[in-house]
PDB file of C-alpha atoms in Angstrom:
ATOM      1  CA  MET A 186     -21.420   6.422   1.369  1.00  0.00           C
ATOM      2  CA  ILE A 187     -22.063   3.551   3.728  1.00  0.00           C
ATOM      3  CA  ALA A 188     -21.511   3.669   7.433  1.00  0.00           C
ATOM      4  CA  VAL A 189     -18.433   1.452   7.552  1.00  0.00           C
ATOM      5  CA  TYR A 190     -16.609   3.705   5.167  1.00  0.00           C
ATOM      6  CA  SER A 191     -17.207   6.735   7.306  1.00  0.00           C
ATOM      7  CA  SER A 192     -14.960   5.480  10.002  1.00  0.00           C
ATOM      8  CA  ARG A 193     -11.453   6.945  10.166  1.00  0.00           C
ATOM      9  CA  TRP A 194      -9.459   3.696   9.606  1.00  0.00           C
ATOM     10  CA  TRP A 195     -11.502   2.801   6.588  1.00  0.00           C
ATOM     11  CA  ARG A 196     -10.878   6.200   5.025  1.00  0.00           C
ATOM     12  CA  ARG A 197      -7.151   5.719   5.361  1.00  0.00           C
ATOM     13  CA  ALA A 198      -7.027   2.084   4.526  1.00  0.00           C
ATOM     14  CA  LEU A 199      -8.657   2.630   1.109  1.00  0.00           C
ATOM     15  CA  SER A 200      -6.523   5.483  -0.188  1.00  0.00           C
ATOM     16  CA  PRO A 201      -5.763   5.086  -3.894  1.00  0.00           C
ATOM     17  CA  LEU A 202      -2.080   4.912  -3.156  1.00  0.00           C
ATOM     18  CA  LEU A 203      -2.563   1.486  -1.553  1.00  0.00           C
ATOM     19  CA  LEU A 204      -3.063  -0.269  -4.912  1.00  0.00           C
ATOM     20  CA  THR A 205       0.283   1.007  -6.115  1.00  0.00           C
ATOM     21  CA  VAL A 206       2.616  -0.378  -3.482  1.00  0.00           C
ATOM     22  CA  ALA A 207       2.121  -3.799  -5.226  1.00  0.00           C
ATOM     23  CA  LEU A 208       4.239  -2.564  -8.091  1.00  0.00           C
ATOM     24  CA  SER A 209       7.419  -2.251  -6.106  1.00  0.00           C
ATOM     25  CA  PRO A 210       9.200  -5.569  -5.861  1.00  0.00           C
ATOM     26  CA  ALA A 211       9.721 -12.615  -1.105  1.00  0.00           C
ATOM     27  CA  CYS A 212       9.889 -12.513   2.547  1.00  0.00           C
ATOM     28  CA  ASP A 213       8.536 -13.155   6.018  1.00  0.00           C
ATOM     29  CA  GLU A 214       7.059 -10.472   8.108  1.00  0.00           C
ATOM     30  CA  ASP A 215      10.401 -10.037  10.030  1.00  0.00           C
ATOM     31  CA  ASP A 216      12.032  -9.074   6.799  1.00  0.00           C
ATOM     32  CA  ALA A 217      10.152  -5.807   6.585  1.00  0.00           C
ATOM     33  CA  PRO A 218      11.835  -2.483   7.497  1.00  0.00           C
ATOM     34  CA  PRO A 219      11.882  -1.808  11.159  1.00  0.00           C
ATOM     35  CA  LYS A 220       8.423  -0.769  12.432  1.00  0.00           C
ATOM     36  CA  GLY A 221       7.861   2.977  12.430  1.00  0.00           C
ATOM     37  CA  THR A 222      10.053   3.566   9.372  1.00  0.00           C
ATOM     38  CA  ALA A 223      13.844   2.909   8.986  1.00  0.00           C
ATOM     39  CA  ASN A 224      14.699   6.372  10.504  1.00  0.00           C
ATOM     40  CA  GLU A 225      14.497   4.665  13.907  1.00  0.00           C
ATOM     41  CA  ALA A 226      16.759   1.779  12.659  1.00  0.00           C
ATOM     42  CA  ALA A 227      19.423   4.301  11.734  1.00  0.00           C
ATOM     43  CA  ALA A 228      19.156   6.249  15.027  1.00  0.00           C
ATOM     44  CA  GLY A 229      22.572   6.701  16.552  1.00  0.00           C
ATOM     45  CA  ALA A 230      24.352   5.708  13.436  1.00  0.00           C
ATOM     46  CA  GLY A 231      27.669   7.484  12.933  1.00  0.00           C
ATOM     47  CA  VAL A 232      28.064   8.442  16.651  1.00  0.00           C
ATOM     48  CA  VAL A 233      31.707   7.826  17.618  1.00  0.00           C
ATOM     49  CA  ALA A 234      33.059   7.921  21.136  1.00  0.00           C
ATOM     50  CA  ASP A 235      35.897  10.226  21.992  1.00  0.00           C
ATOM     51  CA  GLU A 236      37.925   7.384  23.384  1.00  0.00           C
ATOM     52  CA  THR A 237      37.781   3.661  22.639  1.00  0.00           C
ATOM     53  CA  PRO A 238      38.547   1.318  25.640  1.00  0.00           C
ATOM     54  CA  ALA A 239      41.313  -1.176  24.849  1.00  0.00           C
ATOM     55  CA  ASP A 240      39.100  -4.169  25.179  1.00  0.00           C
ATOM     56  CA  ALA A 241      36.296  -2.750  23.048  1.00  0.00           C
ATOM     57  CA  PRO A 242      35.180  -4.847  20.056  1.00  0.00           C
ATOM     58  CA  PRO A 243      36.407  -3.701  16.648  1.00  0.00           C
ATOM     59  CA  PRO A 244      34.193  -1.235  14.867  1.00  0.00           C
ATOM     60  CA  ALA A 245      31.516  -2.598  12.607  1.00  0.00           C
ATOM     61  CA  PRO A 246      32.461  -2.625   8.908  1.00  0.00           C
ATOM     62  CA  ALA A 247      31.191   0.219   6.781  1.00  0.00           C
ATOM     63  CA  LEU A 248      27.818  -0.299   5.228  1.00  0.00           C
ATOM     64  CA  PRO A 249      27.793  -0.816   1.482  1.00  0.00           C
ATOM     65  CA  GLU A 250      26.945   2.210  -0.698  1.00  0.00           C
ATOM     66  CA  ALA A 251      23.302   2.661  -1.409  1.00  0.00           C
ATOM     67  CA  GLU A 252      23.772   2.833  -5.105  1.00  0.00           C
ATOM     68  CA  VAL A 253      25.693  -0.481  -5.130  1.00  0.00           C
ATOM     69  CA  ILE A 254      22.676  -2.138  -3.353  1.00  0.00           C
ATOM     70  CA  LEU A 255      20.200  -0.569  -5.752  1.00  0.00           C
ATOM     71  CA  ASP A 256      22.242  -1.593  -8.802  1.00  0.00           C
ATOM     72  CA  LYS A 257      22.358  -5.131  -7.487  1.00  0.00           C
ATOM     73  CA  ALA A 258      18.616  -5.092  -7.055  1.00  0.00           C
ATOM     74  CA  THR A 259      18.148  -3.854 -10.607  1.00  0.00           C
ATOM     75  CA  ALA A 260      20.280  -6.721 -11.950  1.00  0.00           C
ATOM     76  CA  ALA A 261      18.357  -9.251  -9.722  1.00  0.00           C
ATOM     77  CA  LEU A 262      15.057  -8.040 -11.188  1.00  0.00           C
ATOM     78  CA  GLY A 263      16.194  -8.673 -14.682  1.00  0.00           C
ATOM     79  CA  GLY A 264      18.854  -6.094 -15.569  1.00  0.00           C
ATOM     80  CA  ARG A 265      18.851  -2.475 -16.725  1.00  0.00           C
ATOM     81  CA  GLU A 266      18.616  -3.277 -20.412  1.00  0.00           C
ATOM     82  CA  ALA A 267      15.501  -5.487 -20.106  1.00  0.00           C
ATOM     83  CA  ILE A 268      13.826  -3.088 -17.759  1.00  0.00           C
ATOM     84  CA  ASP A 269      14.444  -0.107 -20.028  1.00  0.00           C
ATOM     85  CA  ARG A 270      12.631  -1.902 -22.767  1.00  0.00           C
ATOM     86  CA  ILE A 271       9.392  -1.546 -20.830  1.00  0.00           C
ATOM     87  CA  GLN A 272       7.532   1.473 -22.305  1.00  0.00           C
ATOM     88  CA  SER A 273       4.078   0.638 -20.830  1.00  0.00           C
ATOM     89  CA  PHE A 274       2.324  -1.959 -18.706  1.00  0.00           C
ATOM     90  CA  HIS A 275      -1.150  -3.138 -17.559  1.00  0.00           C
ATOM     91  CA  TYR A 276      -1.462  -4.833 -14.156  1.00  0.00           C
ATOM     92  CA  ARG A 277      -4.576  -6.239 -12.433  1.00  0.00           C
ATOM     93  CA  GLY A 278      -4.968  -8.004  -9.092  1.00  0.00           C
ATOM     94  CA  THR A 279      -7.031  -8.433  -5.954  1.00  0.00           C
ATOM     95  CA  ILE A 280      -7.106  -6.736  -2.511  1.00  0.00           C
ATOM     96  CA  GLU A 281      -8.213  -8.221   0.718  1.00  0.00           C
ATOM     97  CA  MET A 282      -8.868  -6.463   4.116  1.00  0.00           C
ATOM     98  CA  VAL A 283      -7.662  -9.330   6.415  1.00  0.00           C
ATOM     99  CA  GLY A 284     -10.226 -10.384   9.055  1.00  0.00           C
ATOM    100  CA  HIS A 285     -13.154  -8.435   7.619  1.00  0.00           C
ATOM    101  CA  ASN A 286     -14.143 -10.647   4.744  1.00  0.00           C
ATOM    102  CA  ILE A 287     -13.745  -7.669   2.358  1.00  0.00           C
ATOM    103  CA  HIS A 288     -12.230  -8.201  -1.132  1.00  0.00           C
ATOM    104  CA  GLY A 289     -11.817  -5.998  -4.073  1.00  0.00           C
ATOM    105  CA  LYS A 290     -10.172  -5.645  -7.496  1.00  0.00           C
ATOM    106  CA  LEU A 291      -7.386  -3.218  -8.486  1.00  0.00           C
ATOM    107  CA  GLN A 292      -5.863  -2.253 -11.879  1.00  0.00           C
ATOM    108  CA  ILE A 293      -3.150   0.115 -13.152  1.00  0.00           C
ATOM    109  CA  TRP A 294      -2.239   1.267 -16.664  1.00  0.00           C
ATOM    110  CA  TRP A 295       1.198   3.044 -17.187  1.00  0.00           C
ATOM    111  CA  LYS A 296       2.964   4.527 -20.157  1.00  0.00           C
ATOM    112  CA  LYS A 297       6.132   6.467 -20.067  1.00  0.00           C
ATOM    113  CA  GLY A 298       5.519   7.950 -16.653  1.00  0.00           C
ATOM    114  CA  ASP A 299       1.790   8.696 -16.940  1.00  0.00           C
ATOM    115  CA  PHE A 300      -0.726   6.331 -15.346  1.00  0.00           C
ATOM    116  CA  PHE A 301      -4.253   5.469 -14.331  1.00  0.00           C
ATOM    117  CA  MET A 302      -5.146   3.302 -11.369  1.00  0.00           C
ATOM    118  CA  GLU A 303      -8.309   2.071  -9.903  1.00  0.00           C
ATOM    119  CA  GLN A 304      -9.454   0.146  -6.874  1.00  0.00           C
ATOM    120  CA  ILE A 305     -13.021  -1.188  -6.568  1.00  0.00           C
ATOM    121  CA  VAL A 306     -14.228  -2.753  -3.341  1.00  0.00           C
ATOM    122  CA  PRO A 307     -17.872  -3.753  -3.329  1.00  0.00           C
ATOM    123  CA  GLY A 308     -19.760  -2.202  -0.454  1.00  0.00           C
ATOM    124  CA  ILE A 309     -16.931   0.271   0.122  1.00  0.00           C
ATOM    125  CA  GLY A 310     -16.463   2.260  -2.997  1.00  0.00           C
ATOM    126  CA  GLU A 311     -14.293   3.103  -5.971  1.00  0.00           C
ATOM    127  CA  MET A 312     -10.959   4.805  -5.766  1.00  0.00           C
ATOM    128  CA  ARG A 313      -9.108   6.134  -8.823  1.00  0.00           C
ATOM    129  CA  ALA A 314      -5.998   8.228  -9.465  1.00  0.00           C
ATOM    130  CA  GLY A 315      -3.986   9.270 -12.512  1.00  0.00           C
ATOM    131  CA  LYS A 316      -1.225  11.357 -14.029  1.00  0.00           C
ATOM    132  CA  ARG A 317      -0.849  13.023 -17.395  1.00  0.00           C
ATOM    133  CA  GLY A 318       2.125  15.259 -17.722  1.00  0.00           C
ATOM    134  CA  ASP A 319       2.481  17.472 -14.668  1.00  0.00           C
ATOM    135  CA  GLU A 320      -1.181  16.949 -13.595  1.00  0.00           C
ATOM    136  CA  ILE A 321      -1.743  14.325 -10.905  1.00  0.00           C
ATOM    137  CA  TRP A 322      -5.209  13.622  -9.469  1.00  0.00           C
ATOM    138  CA  ALA A 323      -7.247  11.341  -7.283  1.00  0.00           C
ATOM    139  CA  ASP A 324     -10.912  10.582  -6.939  1.00  0.00           C
ATOM    140  CA  ASP A 325     -12.430   8.657  -3.977  1.00  0.00           C
ATOM    141  CA  PRO A 326     -15.717   8.709  -1.961  1.00  0.00           C
ATOM    142  CA  VAL A 327     -14.181  10.506   1.029  1.00  0.00           C
ATOM    143  CA  ASN A 328     -12.204  13.330  -0.515  1.00  0.00           C
ATOM    144  CA  GLY A 329     -13.963  13.594  -3.853  1.00  0.00           C
ATOM    145  CA  ARG A 330     -12.198  14.416  -7.193  1.00  0.00           C
ATOM    146  CA  ARG A 331      -9.224  16.700  -6.638  1.00  0.00           C
ATOM    147  CA  LYS A 332      -5.797  17.560  -8.089  1.00  0.00           C
ATOM    148  CA  LEU A 333      -2.831  16.504  -5.941  1.00  0.00           C
ATOM    149  CA  THR A 334       0.163  18.630  -5.134  1.00  0.00           C
ATOM    150  CA  GLY A 335       3.245  18.452  -3.022  1.00  0.00           C
ATOM    151  CA  VAL A 336       4.407  15.256  -1.334  1.00  0.00           C
ATOM    152  CA  GLU A 337       1.049  13.663  -1.866  1.00  0.00           C
ATOM    153  CA  ALA A 338       1.409  13.995  -5.594  1.00  0.00           C
ATOM    154  CA  GLU A 339       5.046  12.841  -5.463  1.00  0.00           C
ATOM    155  CA  GLN A 340       4.006   9.684  -3.696  1.00  0.00           C
ATOM    156  CA  HIS A 341       1.476   8.751  -6.207  1.00  0.00           C
ATOM    157  CA  ALA A 342       4.100   9.227  -8.959  1.00  0.00           C
ATOM    158  CA  TRP A 343       6.856   6.999  -7.497  1.00  0.00           C
ATOM    159  CA  ALA A 344       4.357   4.416  -6.312  1.00  0.00           C
ATOM    160  CA  SER A 345       3.039   3.980  -9.840  1.00  0.00           C
ATOM    161  CA  THR A 346       6.411   3.010 -11.302  1.00  0.00           C
ATOM    162  CA  LEU A 347       6.838  -0.712 -12.076  1.00  0.00           C
ATOM    163  CA  LEU A 348      10.243  -1.345 -10.348  1.00  0.00           C
ATOM    164  CA  LEU A 349      11.240   1.509  -8.013  1.00  0.00           C
ATOM    165  CA  ALA A 350      14.699   0.166  -7.303  1.00  0.00           C
ATOM    166  CA  ALA A 351      15.577   0.550 -10.987  1.00  0.00           C
ATOM    167  CA  ALA A 352      13.871   3.954 -11.434  1.00  0.00           C
ATOM    168  CA  TRP A 353      14.520   5.671  -8.134  1.00  0.00           C
ATOM    169  CA  LYS A 354      16.599   8.533  -9.630  1.00  0.00           C
ATOM    170  CA  ASP A 355      13.510   9.634 -11.477  1.00  0.00           C
ATOM    171  CA  TYR A 356      11.741  10.433  -8.183  1.00  0.00           C
ATOM    172  CA  PHE A 357      14.463  10.843  -5.419  1.00  0.00           C
ATOM    173  CA  ASP A 358      17.630  12.901  -5.061  1.00  0.00           C
ATOM    174  CA  GLU A 359      19.511  10.943  -2.439  1.00  0.00           C
ATOM    175  CA  ALA A 360      19.997   7.398  -1.443  1.00  0.00           C
ATOM    176  CA  GLU A 361      21.602   6.227   1.823  1.00  0.00           C
ATOM    177  CA  THR A 362      22.270   2.859   3.373  1.00  0.00           C
ATOM    178  CA  VAL A 363      20.943   3.365   6.884  1.00  0.00           C
ATOM    179  CA  ALA A 364      21.055  -0.075   8.526  1.00  0.00           C
ATOM    180  CA  GLU A 365      22.259  -3.678   8.266  1.00  0.00           C
ATOM    181  CA  ARG A 366      20.053  -6.340   9.947  1.00  0.00           C
ATOM    182  CA  LYS A 367      20.180 -10.106  10.554  1.00  0.00           C
ATOM    183  CA  VAL A 368      16.880 -11.866  10.094  1.00  0.00           C
ATOM    184  CA  LYS A 369      16.628 -15.638  10.260  1.00  0.00           C
ATOM    185  CA  GLY A 370      20.231 -16.097   9.125  1.00  0.00           C
ATOM    186  CA  ARG A 371      19.989 -13.595   6.316  1.00  0.00           C
ATOM    187  CA  THR A 372      21.503 -10.179   6.080  1.00  0.00           C
ATOM    188  CA  LEU A 373      19.249  -7.303   5.046  1.00  0.00           C
ATOM    189  CA  TYR A 374      20.159  -3.805   4.048  1.00  0.00           C
ATOM    190  CA  ASP A 375      17.825  -0.811   4.578  1.00  0.00           C
ATOM    191  CA  VAL A 376      18.226   1.915   2.043  1.00  0.00           C
ATOM    192  CA  LYS A 377      16.497   5.270   2.535  1.00  0.00           C
ATOM    193  CA  LEU A 378      15.513   7.385  -0.553  1.00  0.00           C
ATOM    194  CA  THR A 379      14.842  11.100   0.041  1.00  0.00           C
ATOM    195  CA  SER A 380      13.667  13.814  -2.377  1.00  0.00           C
ATOM    196  CA  LYS A 381      14.299  17.526  -2.047  1.00  0.00           C
ATOM    197  CA  SER A 382      10.779  18.054  -0.746  1.00  0.00           C
ATOM    198  CA  GLY A 383      11.591  15.723   2.250  1.00  0.00           C
ATOM    199  CA  MET A 384       9.526  12.790   0.747  1.00  0.00           C
ATOM    200  CA  ALA A 385      11.169   9.510   1.845  1.00  0.00           C
ATOM    201  CA  VAL A 386      10.844   5.787   1.568  1.00  0.00           C
ATOM    202  CA  THR A 387      12.967   3.054   3.062  1.00  0.00           C
ATOM    203  CA  MET A 388      13.618  -0.060   1.001  1.00  0.00           C
ATOM    204  CA  SER A 389      14.981  -3.356   2.410  1.00  0.00           C
ATOM    205  CA  PHE A 390      17.056  -5.739   0.347  1.00  0.00           C
ATOM    206  CA  ASP A 391      18.345  -9.242   0.710  1.00  0.00           C
ATOM    207  CA  ALA A 392      22.198  -8.951   0.710  1.00  0.00           C
ATOM    208  CA  ASP A 393      22.616 -12.248  -1.030  1.00  0.00           C
ATOM    209  CA  SER A 394      19.909 -12.257  -3.769  1.00  0.00           C
ATOM    210  CA  GLY A 395      19.760  -8.490  -4.170  1.00  0.00           C
ATOM    211  CA  LEU A 396      15.891  -8.646  -4.213  1.00  0.00           C
ATOM    212  CA  GLN A 397      13.818  -6.135  -2.339  1.00  0.00           C
ATOM    213  CA  VAL A 398      12.061  -7.737   0.625  1.00  0.00           C
ATOM    214  CA  GLY A 399      10.352  -4.711   2.232  1.00  0.00           C
ATOM    215  CA  GLN A 400       9.363  -1.162   2.104  1.00  0.00           C
ATOM    216  CA  ALA A 401       8.366   1.490   4.633  1.00  0.00           C
ATOM    217  CA  PHE A 402       6.983   4.987   4.228  1.00  0.00           C
ATOM    218  CA  GLU A 403       4.494   7.462   5.650  1.00  0.00           C
ATOM    219  CA  GLN A 404       1.644   8.079   3.311  1.00  0.00           C
ATOM    220  CA  VAL A 405       0.449  11.705   3.123  1.00  0.00           C
ATOM    221  CA  THR A 406      -3.349  12.127   2.968  1.00  0.00           C
ATOM    222  CA  PRO A 407      -5.747  15.071   3.685  1.00  0.00           C
ATOM    223  CA  MET A 408      -6.303  13.400   7.107  1.00  0.00           C
ATOM    224  CA  GLY A 409      -2.579  13.314   7.982  1.00  0.00           C
ATOM    225  CA  LYS A 410       0.280  10.884   7.661  1.00  0.00           C
ATOM    226  CA  GLN A 411      -0.214   7.116   7.825  1.00  0.00           C
ATOM    227  CA  PRO A 412       2.746   4.758   8.284  1.00  0.00           C
ATOM    228  CA  PHE A 413       2.913   1.660   6.069  1.00  0.00           C
ATOM    229  CA  ASP A 414       5.203  -1.345   6.216  1.00  0.00           C
ATOM    230  CA  VAL A 415       5.112  -3.698   3.132  1.00  0.00           C
ATOM    231  CA  THR A 416       6.629  -7.126   2.642  1.00  0.00           C
ATOM    232  CA  PHE A 417       7.017  -8.798  -0.678  1.00  0.00           C
ATOM    233  CA  GLN A 418       6.367 -12.594  -1.453  1.00  0.00           C
ATOM    234  CA  ASP A 419       6.112 -14.960  -4.304  1.00  0.00           C
ATOM    235  CA  TYR A 420       8.477 -13.660  -6.924  1.00  0.00           C
ATOM    236  CA  ARG A 421       7.742 -14.816 -10.422  1.00  0.00           C
ATOM    237  CA  GLU A 422       9.319 -14.073 -13.791  1.00  0.00           C
ATOM    238  CA  VAL A 423       7.401 -12.280 -16.568  1.00  0.00           C
ATOM    239  CA  GLU A 424       9.257 -11.884 -19.862  1.00  0.00           C
ATOM    240  CA  GLY A 425      12.572 -11.874 -18.138  1.00  0.00           C
ATOM    241  CA  ILE A 426      11.566  -9.517 -15.310  1.00  0.00           C
ATOM    242  CA  LYS A 427      10.885 -10.614 -11.741  1.00  0.00           C
ATOM    243  CA  PHE A 428       7.863  -9.380  -9.803  1.00  0.00           C
ATOM    244  CA  ALA A 429       6.517 -10.063  -6.306  1.00  0.00           C
ATOM    245  CA  PHE A 430       3.102 -11.491  -6.916  1.00  0.00           C
ATOM    246  CA  LYS A 431       2.014 -10.989  -3.330  1.00  0.00           C
ATOM    247  CA  GLN A 432       2.439  -7.989  -1.024  1.00  0.00           C
ATOM    248  CA  VAL A 433       1.345  -7.826   2.640  1.00  0.00           C
ATOM    249  CA  ILE A 434       0.775  -4.336   3.943  1.00  0.00           C
ATOM    250  CA  ASP A 435       0.799  -3.502   7.757  1.00  0.00           C
ATOM    251  CA  ALA A 436      -1.125  -0.281   8.021  1.00  0.00           C
ATOM    252  CA  LYS A 437      -0.919  -0.485  11.840  1.00  0.00           C
ATOM    253  CA  PHE A 438      -4.678  -0.683  12.251  1.00  0.00           C
ATOM    254  CA  GLN A 439      -5.271  -3.135   9.405  1.00  0.00           C
ATOM    255  CA  GLU A 440      -3.519  -5.824   7.461  1.00  0.00           C
ATOM    256  CA  ILE A 441      -4.055  -5.686   3.704  1.00  0.00           C
ATOM    257  CA  VAL A 442      -3.023  -8.334   1.145  1.00  0.00           C
ATOM    258  CA  GLN A 443      -2.648  -7.554  -2.521  1.00  0.00           C
ATOM    259  CA  GLU A 444      -2.002 -10.242  -5.089  1.00  0.00           C
ATOM    260  CA  ILE A 445      -1.150  -9.934  -8.715  1.00  0.00           C
ATOM    261  CA  GLU A 446      -3.320 -11.852 -11.197  1.00  0.00           C
ATOM    262  CA  HIS A 447      -1.895 -10.536 -14.511  1.00  0.00           C
ATOM    263  CA  VAL A 448       1.000  -8.415 -15.728  1.00  0.00           C
ATOM    264  CA  GLU A 449       1.253  -7.380 -19.417  1.00  0.00           C
ATOM    265  CA  LEU A 450       4.466  -5.536 -20.383  1.00  0.00           C
ATOM    266  CA  ASN A 451       4.478  -3.066 -23.259  1.00  0.00           C
ATOM    267  CA  ALA A 452       0.645  -3.295 -23.335  1.00  0.00           C
ATOM    268  CA  GLU A 453      -1.563  -1.259 -25.413  1.00  0.00           C
ATOM    269  CA  VAL A 454      -2.737   1.618 -23.205  1.00  0.00           C
ATOM    270  CA  ASP A 455      -5.431   4.216 -23.956  1.00  0.00           C
ATOM    271  CA  PRO A 456      -3.866   7.571 -22.832  1.00  0.00           C
ATOM    272  CA  SER A 457      -7.323   9.086 -22.381  1.00  0.00           C
ATOM    273  CA  LYS A 458      -7.388   7.241 -19.047  1.00  0.00           C
ATOM    274  CA  PHE A 459      -4.631   9.295 -17.616  1.00  0.00           C
ATOM    275  CA  ALA A 460      -6.215  12.792 -17.728  1.00  0.00           C
ATOM    276  CA  PHE A 461      -8.218  14.458 -14.950  1.00  0.00           C
ATOM    277  CA  PRO A 462     -11.840  13.257 -15.273  1.00  0.00           C
ATOM    278  CA  ARG A 463     -14.210  15.749 -16.871  1.00  0.00           C
ATOM    279  CA  SER A 464     -17.688  15.746 -18.234  1.00  0.00           C
ATOM    280  CA  GLY A 465     -19.674  17.187 -21.084  1.00  0.00           C
ATOM    281  CA  ALA A 466     -17.704  19.209 -23.702  1.00  0.00           C
ATOM    282  CA  ASP A 467     -14.504  18.967 -21.713  1.00  0.00           C
ATOM    283  CA  LEU A 468     -14.741  15.109 -21.785  1.00  0.00           C
ATOM    284  CA  VAL A 469     -15.206  15.124 -25.593  1.00  0.00           C
ATOM    285  CA  ARG A 470     -12.243  17.481 -26.022  1.00  0.00           C
ATOM    286  CA  GLN A 471     -10.152  15.366 -23.600  1.00  0.00           C
ATOM    287  CA  LYS A 472     -10.820  12.169 -25.593  1.00  0.00           C
ATOM    288  CA  ALA A 473      -9.969  13.927 -28.894  1.00  0.00           C
ATOM    289  CA  GLU A 474      -6.685  15.288 -27.537  1.00  0.00           C
ATOM    290  CA  ALA A 475      -5.716  11.834 -26.239  1.00  0.00           C
ATOM    291  CA  LYS A 476      -6.540  10.154 -29.629  1.00  0.00           C
ATOM    292  CA  ALA A 477      -4.501  12.846 -31.491  1.00  0.00           C
ATOM    293  CA  GLY A 478      -1.552  12.427 -29.139  1.00  0.00           C
ATOM    294  CA  GLY A 479      -1.523   8.753 -29.640  1.00  0.00           C
TER     295      GLY A 479
END
């Protein structure tokens, strides 16, 4: 481990989960969810005064239902039928730590909910994570190889999905529209997704196009929680599905830019990549099991 990686902000900035936020679906920085998570944006919502002065302005119209916004986003991305045809994918891209002349590569393979992701940054290290069945794991130079549990495991699972707006019910139990904002003449809606465990992510959508323009959440790590605000840029169409090919991540202490170089839908994926890394006889058995399982 080199000295720069031992600092606290590098340990957080290079968590394996970072490479997965690129897979959620273009916007300016102001389009991102309110800084500090959308909980603050929703503060005070629903508070009604006991009496309304005669000259008070009319009440604001009710916010649209969260599921209506999410369904519109699904249609804008290509539609439910086209998205449901995706059974696997392979994605590769680049990562840059802005202002530090540090660049790396990232990849993810996904098949029917299982996945393997890797992030390689020369001079910093290699970070990997995967899921096979109910087992989710991560491997990085700071925390080593370990199985993930709780909210940390949940976050890796939802972040690996290709289009979260279309698959949110697989990972979350509730969706609530928490805010409406005007940004540079556009109307944006903030939708908060919450699971039974308390895991939450706030997604921001353009009211006209339906496309997702931002995302905010607190990443759980062994060193505590780290807030992230993500904006999405450069939408392009791949086999009828729209993807944001550039994501800008505000990690408070560091700006990180991820760009997609290639997306292959329904790609051939080797399932042996997904399992917890082992060695010796365990590794031979693992590969045999993966081959037998197809």
